Amino acid sequence: MLNVVIFGAPGSGKGTQSELIIKEYGLDHISTGDVLRGEMKAETELGKIAKDYIEKGQLVPDELIVDMLANVLDSKKPAKGVIFDGFPRTIPQAKALKKMLNERGTDVSVMLNLQVEEEELIKRLLERGKVSGRSDDNLETIKSRLDVYHTQTAPLADYYVGEGKHVAIKGMGTIEEIFDRVKEAINNVK
Ligand code: AP5
Ligand code: MG
């Protein structure tokens, strides 16, 4: 199986590159952000809890996310592999993912770390905020998301360096240019 973790700051292009990866490699896509927004829309218990965190730009607690991910994983038919978008975001989540995949006889194949300059991230997210309807695409929440990314999520890069799975990808340039770099990295582990 080909299991790809797509990693990077808010606005780094995780969702955009995931769509292209799915088409090219036929993987399933799990975006924890999309799942949470679905729960919010359906006004489930989890959605109601998540809403407060998301609107403040904070991370939803690990236990809730890990349980949610296990359920989503079990609901999928066996595929060629999965692209994990926006998960893991903390060391405990990364360890939980490894355990879940090992229990299913597989593991993370590669972690792609999209690297984008801060100014560009803010520009992209403010631009998207004009049309996305996402309650977290406003300057105040964007700043908090970036802060949370730097303090809680970015340190995960070292965890995947330790696992021998980390590949840095320059995330600046056109979507196609970046996808060429992504393909090169995936083809190296296939
Ligand atoms: P999540 O939905 O994962 O949001 P995020 O990480 O903040 O990232 P985005 O989805 O905003 O950006 P992206 O990297 O996908 O970029 P995109 O491709 O859209 O999480 C939201 C919230 O949910 C979190 O803050 C947290 O509260 C909670 N949450 C989610 N997962 C969690 C977890 N595991 N644990 C705890 N809490 C969790 O691109 C952005 C924009 O730029 C788009 O408009 C796109 O068209 C444009 N763009 C893309 N590439 C380019 C390019 N090359 N050039 C120009 N524009 C581009
Ligand atoms: Mg996204």
XYZ file of C-alpha atoms and ligand atoms in Angstrom:
248
model
C 0.000 0.000 0.000
C 1.047 3.563 -0.648
C 0.260 5.741 2.375
C 1.208 9.375 1.985
C 1.147 11.983 4.738
C 0.839 15.435 3.199
C 2.110 17.981 5.668
C 2.520 21.739 5.821
C 1.266 25.007 7.265
C -2.278 26.267 6.720
C -2.518 27.299 3.059
C 0.574 25.355 2.004
C -1.439 23.440 -0.628
C -2.174 20.136 1.137
C -5.731 19.907 -0.232
C -4.766 21.145 -3.703
C -1.904 18.660 -4.114
C -4.006 15.850 -2.568
C -6.571 16.168 -5.363
C -3.850 15.737 -7.990
C -2.251 12.813 -6.121
C -5.613 11.014 -5.906
C -6.094 11.301 -9.673
C -2.573 10.166 -10.488
C -2.229 7.299 -7.978
C -5.840 6.271 -7.199
C -5.488 6.743 -3.441
C -8.231 7.389 -0.895
C -8.178 10.869 0.625
C -8.695 11.547 4.318
C -8.636 15.229 5.276
C -9.372 15.607 8.988
C -10.280 19.268 8.365
C -12.891 18.233 5.761
C -14.278 15.513 8.051
C -14.584 18.040 10.908
C -16.295 20.605 8.667
C -18.753 17.858 7.637
C -19.468 17.114 11.303
C -19.994 20.843 11.963
C -22.424 21.118 9.076
C -24.363 18.074 10.274
C -24.340 19.569 13.798
C -23.187 16.316 15.419
C -21.789 16.271 18.976
C -18.250 16.141 17.574
C -19.076 18.981 15.178
C -20.320 21.174 18.018
C -17.150 20.568 20.032
C -14.857 21.055 17.006
C -16.481 24.347 16.011
C -15.079 26.226 19.029
C -11.537 25.018 18.395
C -11.623 25.604 14.640
C -12.983 29.147 14.943
C -10.166 30.008 17.353
C -7.580 28.349 15.106
C -6.739 25.819 17.838
C -6.246 22.071 17.429
C -9.140 19.767 18.283
C -7.997 17.436 21.158
C -5.968 14.384 20.088
C -8.349 11.738 21.558
C -11.287 13.054 19.519
C -9.245 13.215 16.318
C -7.687 9.771 16.735
C -11.089 8.115 17.374
C -12.560 9.962 14.416
C -9.715 8.871 12.148
C -9.999 5.218 13.186
C -13.711 5.300 12.296
C -13.048 6.873 8.908
C -10.282 4.375 8.164
C -12.553 1.442 9.014
C -15.349 2.799 6.821
C -13.108 2.727 3.730
C -12.949 -0.209 1.379
C -9.400 -1.526 0.975
C -7.706 0.713 -1.587
C -4.252 1.156 -3.070
C -3.467 3.384 -0.138
C -4.469 6.577 1.604
C -3.387 10.182 1.515
C -3.575 11.710 4.991
C -4.147 15.466 4.708
C -3.935 17.564 7.888
C -3.269 14.509 10.040
C -1.134 13.895 12.036
C -0.587 17.321 13.581
C 1.000 16.304 16.898
C 3.452 13.600 18.016
C 0.705 11.606 19.808
C -1.329 11.649 16.565
C 1.700 10.445 14.576
C 2.251 7.586 17.017
C -1.450 6.679 16.925
C -1.372 6.663 13.111
C 1.629 4.362 13.064
C -0.126 1.976 15.469
C -3.379 2.020 13.475
C -1.590 1.323 10.203
C 0.663 -1.372 11.697
C -2.445 -3.121 13.080
C -3.772 -3.147 9.537
C -0.520 -4.589 8.190
C 0.778 -1.397 6.634
C 2.684 1.824 7.463
C 3.319 5.404 6.336
C 5.259 5.258 3.046
C 6.378 8.887 2.903
C 5.746 12.249 4.532
C 5.759 15.207 2.138
C 6.505 18.494 3.895
C 5.307 21.427 1.756
C 7.424 24.497 2.468
C 5.883 27.878 1.736
C 6.857 31.373 2.863
C 4.643 32.916 5.544
C 3.666 35.955 3.459
C 2.462 33.673 0.647
C 0.433 31.528 3.103
C -1.421 34.561 4.418
C -2.034 35.865 0.898
C -3.486 32.516 -0.268
C -5.739 32.099 2.775
C -7.101 35.664 2.658
C -7.798 35.201 -1.051
C -9.603 31.909 -0.417
C -11.505 33.509 2.490
C -13.351 35.749 0.012
C -15.179 32.704 -1.395
C -14.618 29.669 0.864
C -17.157 30.378 3.585
C -14.648 28.797 6.005
C -15.062 30.383 9.431
C -11.280 30.190 9.991
C -10.202 32.073 6.840
C -9.996 35.529 8.464
C -6.794 37.351 9.410
C -7.146 36.903 13.184
C -7.768 33.137 12.971
C -5.150 32.693 10.228
C -2.531 34.207 12.576
C -3.559 31.865 15.351
C -3.497 28.835 12.982
C 0.032 29.762 11.892
C 1.124 30.161 15.492
C -0.332 26.755 16.429
C 1.348 25.257 13.373
C 4.779 26.571 14.394
C 4.546 25.556 18.054
C 2.605 22.257 17.934
C 2.755 20.818 14.423
C 6.060 21.827 12.769
C 8.110 19.790 15.347
C 6.567 16.648 13.798
C 8.941 17.040 10.862
C 11.767 15.768 13.095
C 9.687 12.740 14.105
C 9.406 11.725 10.436
C 13.087 12.485 9.816
C 13.736 9.953 12.593
C 11.444 7.451 10.880
C 13.338 7.970 7.613
C 10.098 9.096 5.913
C 10.538 12.879 5.621
C 10.805 14.591 2.211
C 10.890 18.401 2.014
C 9.023 19.811 -1.002
C 9.374 23.407 -2.151
C 5.738 24.545 -2.084
C 6.244 27.863 -3.909
C 5.543 28.249 -7.635
C 2.658 27.052 -9.770
C 0.445 24.143 -8.703
C 1.832 22.092 -11.611
C 5.465 22.817 -10.740
C 4.846 21.707 -7.166
C 3.002 18.587 -8.324
C 6.033 17.601 -10.433
C 8.136 17.689 -7.244
C 5.475 15.714 -5.364
C 5.372 13.014 -8.059
C 9.136 12.704 -8.028
C 9.091 12.146 -4.256
C 6.272 9.570 -4.436
C 7.818 7.689 -7.346
C 11.009 7.364 -5.313
C 9.235 5.326 -2.638
C 6.847 3.355 -4.874
P -7.445 21.972 7.836
O -8.715 21.897 7.100
O -6.485 20.854 7.736
O -6.774 23.346 7.453
P -5.257 23.884 7.413
O -4.212 22.942 7.852
O -5.322 25.173 8.112
O -4.962 24.010 5.921
P -5.877 24.528 4.745
O -6.891 23.497 4.407
O -6.348 25.896 5.038
O -4.773 24.676 3.619
P -4.145 23.571 2.659
O -2.746 23.309 3.073
O -5.064 22.415 2.460
O -4.056 24.430 1.345
P -5.037 24.483 0.068
O -4.666 23.425 -0.875
O -6.451 24.577 0.513
O -7.758 22.185 9.392
C -8.677 23.175 9.822
C -8.839 23.117 11.333
O -9.405 21.847 11.719
C -7.552 23.211 12.162
O -7.176 24.544 12.388
C -7.946 22.474 13.438
O -8.733 23.294 14.254
C -8.831 21.359 12.920
N -8.065 20.124 12.618
C -7.913 19.546 11.393
N -7.144 18.450 11.466
C -6.790 18.329 12.784
C -5.966 17.420 13.488
N -5.338 16.412 12.857
N -5.811 17.609 14.820
C -6.429 18.630 15.464
N -7.209 19.539 14.859
C -7.392 19.394 13.524
O -4.572 25.868 -0.537
C -4.908 27.090 0.090
C -5.327 28.127 -0.973
O -4.216 28.419 -1.793
C -6.426 27.614 -1.918
O -7.288 28.663 -2.208
C -5.648 27.150 -3.155
O -6.399 27.260 -4.322
C -4.472 28.112 -3.150
N -3.233 27.503 -3.695
C -2.794 26.222 -3.527
N -1.607 26.033 -4.142
C -1.282 27.233 -4.702
C -0.169 27.672 -5.479
N 0.842 26.864 -5.803
N -0.156 28.950 -5.895
C -1.180 29.792 -5.575
N -2.270 29.434 -4.859
C -2.321 28.160 -4.416
Mg -6.860 21.738 3.385
